Short mmCIF file of C-alpha atoms in Angstrom, two decimals:
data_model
loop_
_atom_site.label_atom_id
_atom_site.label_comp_id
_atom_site.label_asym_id
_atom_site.label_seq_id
_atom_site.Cartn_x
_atom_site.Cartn_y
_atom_site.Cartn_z
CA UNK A 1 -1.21 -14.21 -46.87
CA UNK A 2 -1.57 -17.42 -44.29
CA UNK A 3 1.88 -16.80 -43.52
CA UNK A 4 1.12 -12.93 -42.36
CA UNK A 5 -2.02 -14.68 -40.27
CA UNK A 6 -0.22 -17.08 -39.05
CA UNK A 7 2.89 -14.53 -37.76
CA UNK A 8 0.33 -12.03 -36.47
CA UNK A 9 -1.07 -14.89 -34.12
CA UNK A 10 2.33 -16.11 -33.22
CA UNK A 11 3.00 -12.46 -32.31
CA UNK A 12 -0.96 -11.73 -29.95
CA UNK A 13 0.11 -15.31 -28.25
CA UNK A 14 3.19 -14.08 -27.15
CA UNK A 15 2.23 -10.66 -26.15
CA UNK A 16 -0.17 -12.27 -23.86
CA UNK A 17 1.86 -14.68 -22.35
CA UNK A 18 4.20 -12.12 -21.11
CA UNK A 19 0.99 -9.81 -19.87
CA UNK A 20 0.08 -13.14 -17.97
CA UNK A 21 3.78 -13.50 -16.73
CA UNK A 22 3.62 -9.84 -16.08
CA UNK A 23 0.88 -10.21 -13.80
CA UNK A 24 2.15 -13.50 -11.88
CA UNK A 25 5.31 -11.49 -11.05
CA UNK A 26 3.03 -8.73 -9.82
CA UNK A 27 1.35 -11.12 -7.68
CA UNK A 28 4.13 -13.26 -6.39
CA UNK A 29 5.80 -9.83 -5.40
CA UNK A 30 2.76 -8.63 -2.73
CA UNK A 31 2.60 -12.23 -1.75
CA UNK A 32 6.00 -12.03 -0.83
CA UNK A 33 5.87 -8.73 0.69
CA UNK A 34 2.51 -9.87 2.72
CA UNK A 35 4.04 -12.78 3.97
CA UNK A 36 6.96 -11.10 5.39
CA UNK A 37 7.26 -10.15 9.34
CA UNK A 38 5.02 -7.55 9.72
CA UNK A 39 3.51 -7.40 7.08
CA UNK A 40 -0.38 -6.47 6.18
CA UNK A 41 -2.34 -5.27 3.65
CA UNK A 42 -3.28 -1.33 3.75
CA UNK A 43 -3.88 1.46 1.71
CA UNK A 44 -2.80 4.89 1.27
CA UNK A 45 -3.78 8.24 0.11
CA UNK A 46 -1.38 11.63 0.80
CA UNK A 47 -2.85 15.06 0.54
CA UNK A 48 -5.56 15.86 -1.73
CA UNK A 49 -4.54 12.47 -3.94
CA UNK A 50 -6.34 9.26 -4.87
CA UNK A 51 -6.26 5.86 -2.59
CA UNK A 52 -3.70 3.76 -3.36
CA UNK A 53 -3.91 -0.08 -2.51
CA UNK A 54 -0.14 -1.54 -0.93
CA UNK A 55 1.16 -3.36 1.52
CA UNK A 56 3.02 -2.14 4.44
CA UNK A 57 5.82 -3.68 6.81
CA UNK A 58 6.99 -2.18 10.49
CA UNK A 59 10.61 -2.15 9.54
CA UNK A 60 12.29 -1.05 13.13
CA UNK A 61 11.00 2.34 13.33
CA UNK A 62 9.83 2.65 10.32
CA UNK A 63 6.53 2.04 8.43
CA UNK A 64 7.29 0.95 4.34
CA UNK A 65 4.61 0.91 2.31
CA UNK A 66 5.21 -1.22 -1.10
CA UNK A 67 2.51 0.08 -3.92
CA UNK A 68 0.32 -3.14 -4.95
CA UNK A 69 0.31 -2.86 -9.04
CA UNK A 70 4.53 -2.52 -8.61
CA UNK A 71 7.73 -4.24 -9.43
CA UNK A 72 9.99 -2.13 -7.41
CA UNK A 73 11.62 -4.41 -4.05
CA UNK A 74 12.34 -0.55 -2.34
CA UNK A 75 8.74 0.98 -0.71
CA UNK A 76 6.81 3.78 -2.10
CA UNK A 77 7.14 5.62 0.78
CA UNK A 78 9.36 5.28 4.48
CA UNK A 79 7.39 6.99 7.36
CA UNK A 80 9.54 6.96 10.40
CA UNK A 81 7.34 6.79 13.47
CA UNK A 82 8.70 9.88 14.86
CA UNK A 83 7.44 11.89 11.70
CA UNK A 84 3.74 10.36 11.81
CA UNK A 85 0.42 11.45 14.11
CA UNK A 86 -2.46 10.12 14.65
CA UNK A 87 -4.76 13.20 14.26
CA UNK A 88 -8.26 11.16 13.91
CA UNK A 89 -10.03 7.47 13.01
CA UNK A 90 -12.61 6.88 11.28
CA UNK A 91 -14.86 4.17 9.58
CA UNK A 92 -14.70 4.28 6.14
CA UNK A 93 -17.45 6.28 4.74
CA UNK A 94 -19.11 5.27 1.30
CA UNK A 95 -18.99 9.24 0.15
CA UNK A 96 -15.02 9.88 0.58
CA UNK A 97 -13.96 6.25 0.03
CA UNK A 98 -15.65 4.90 -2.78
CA UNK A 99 -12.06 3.20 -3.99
CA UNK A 100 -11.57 1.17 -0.99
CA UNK A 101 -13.23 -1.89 0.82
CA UNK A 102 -15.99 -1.47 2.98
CA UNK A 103 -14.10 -2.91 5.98
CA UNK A 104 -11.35 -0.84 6.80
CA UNK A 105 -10.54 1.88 9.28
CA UNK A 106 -8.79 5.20 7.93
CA UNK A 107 -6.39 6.95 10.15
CA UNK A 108 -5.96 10.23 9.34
CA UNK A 109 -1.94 11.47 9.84
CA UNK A 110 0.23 14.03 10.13
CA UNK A 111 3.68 13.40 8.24
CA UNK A 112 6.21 16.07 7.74
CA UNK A 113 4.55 18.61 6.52
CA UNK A 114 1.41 16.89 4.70
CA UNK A 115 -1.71 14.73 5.65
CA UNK A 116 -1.65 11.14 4.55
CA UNK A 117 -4.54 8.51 5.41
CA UNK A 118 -4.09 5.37 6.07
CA UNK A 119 -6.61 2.23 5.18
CA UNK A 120 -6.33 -0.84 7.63
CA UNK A 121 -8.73 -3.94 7.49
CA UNK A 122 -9.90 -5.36 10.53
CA UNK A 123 -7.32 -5.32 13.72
CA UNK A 124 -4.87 -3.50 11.94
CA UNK A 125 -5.04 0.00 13.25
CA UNK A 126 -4.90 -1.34 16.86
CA UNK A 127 -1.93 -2.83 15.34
CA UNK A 128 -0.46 0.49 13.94
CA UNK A 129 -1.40 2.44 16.92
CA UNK A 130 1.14 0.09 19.69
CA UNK A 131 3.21 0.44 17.15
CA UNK A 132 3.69 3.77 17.10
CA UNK A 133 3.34 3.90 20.94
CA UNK A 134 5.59 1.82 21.84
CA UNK A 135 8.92 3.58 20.97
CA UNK A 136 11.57 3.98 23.48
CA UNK A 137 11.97 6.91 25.30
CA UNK A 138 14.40 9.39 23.69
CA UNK A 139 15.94 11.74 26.11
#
C-alpha cells in the first residue's frame, strides 16, 4: 500500500514539473517574440469573437500576430498592410472590453472581408498608424 502512495506522488510531482516547464516555455516564447525588432504587446479580436492577448511584429509589410498562451514559432494571423483599414479608434470602454487592460487603444479594421480590432497599450497605435502610412507608392 506505501508503495502505491509513494508511486502516485512520484507520478503528481512529475506531472507538475512538466506543467511548470510547460509554462516557462510559454513564457520564454512571448519574451522572445517581444524582444524581437518590432515587436509589442497587443491584442486581438476578429468579427463577432472574443479578445485574444498576443504579440505582434511589423514584418516588412506585414503585421504577425503570435497568440500569447501558444507554442507555435509561425503567427496566428499575417495582415498585409494593403489588406487592413483603419475605420475608427477608440479608448477602451469598460462595457465592450471587460477582457482587456484598462490602458489600451482599440482600432477598429477592415481586413479582407471581416472586421478585426486591434488592442495597443500606450504609443502603440501611433506606432501602427505610420506604419501603415508609410508604404511606398505602388503605381
Amino acid at each position: 500500500m506505501a508503495e502505491l502512495e509513494l508511486s502516485g506522488l512520484i507520478v503528481v510531482c512529475l506531472l507538475a514539473v512538466c506543467a511548470v516547464a510547460l509554462w516557462l516555455a510559454v513564457l520564454v516564447h512571448q519574451r522572445r517574440v517581444v524582444a524581437s525588432a518590432g515587436g509589442l504587446p497587443m491584442a486581438l479580436k476578429r468579427d463577432d469573437q472574443r479578445w485574444s492577448n498576443g504579440v505582434g511584429r511589423y514584418v516588412g509589410d506585414e503585421l504577425h500576430w503570435y497568440r500569447t498562451l501558444s507554442l507555435s514559432l509561425r503567427p496566428v494571423l499575417r495582415m498585409p498592410r494593403s489588406d487592413l483599414v483603419v475605420i475608427a479608434s477608440r479608448p477602451w470602454n469598460p462595457q465592450r472590453d471587460m477582457a482587456l487592460r484598462p490602458n489600451l487603444t482599440i482600432a477598429e479594421c477592415k481586413f479582407r472581408d471581416g472586421e478585426v480590432s486591434l488592442g495597443f497599450p500606450d504609443n502603440g497605435l501611433t506606432g501602427f498608424l505610420s506604419w501603415l502610412e508609410s508604404s511606398a507608392p505602388r503605381f
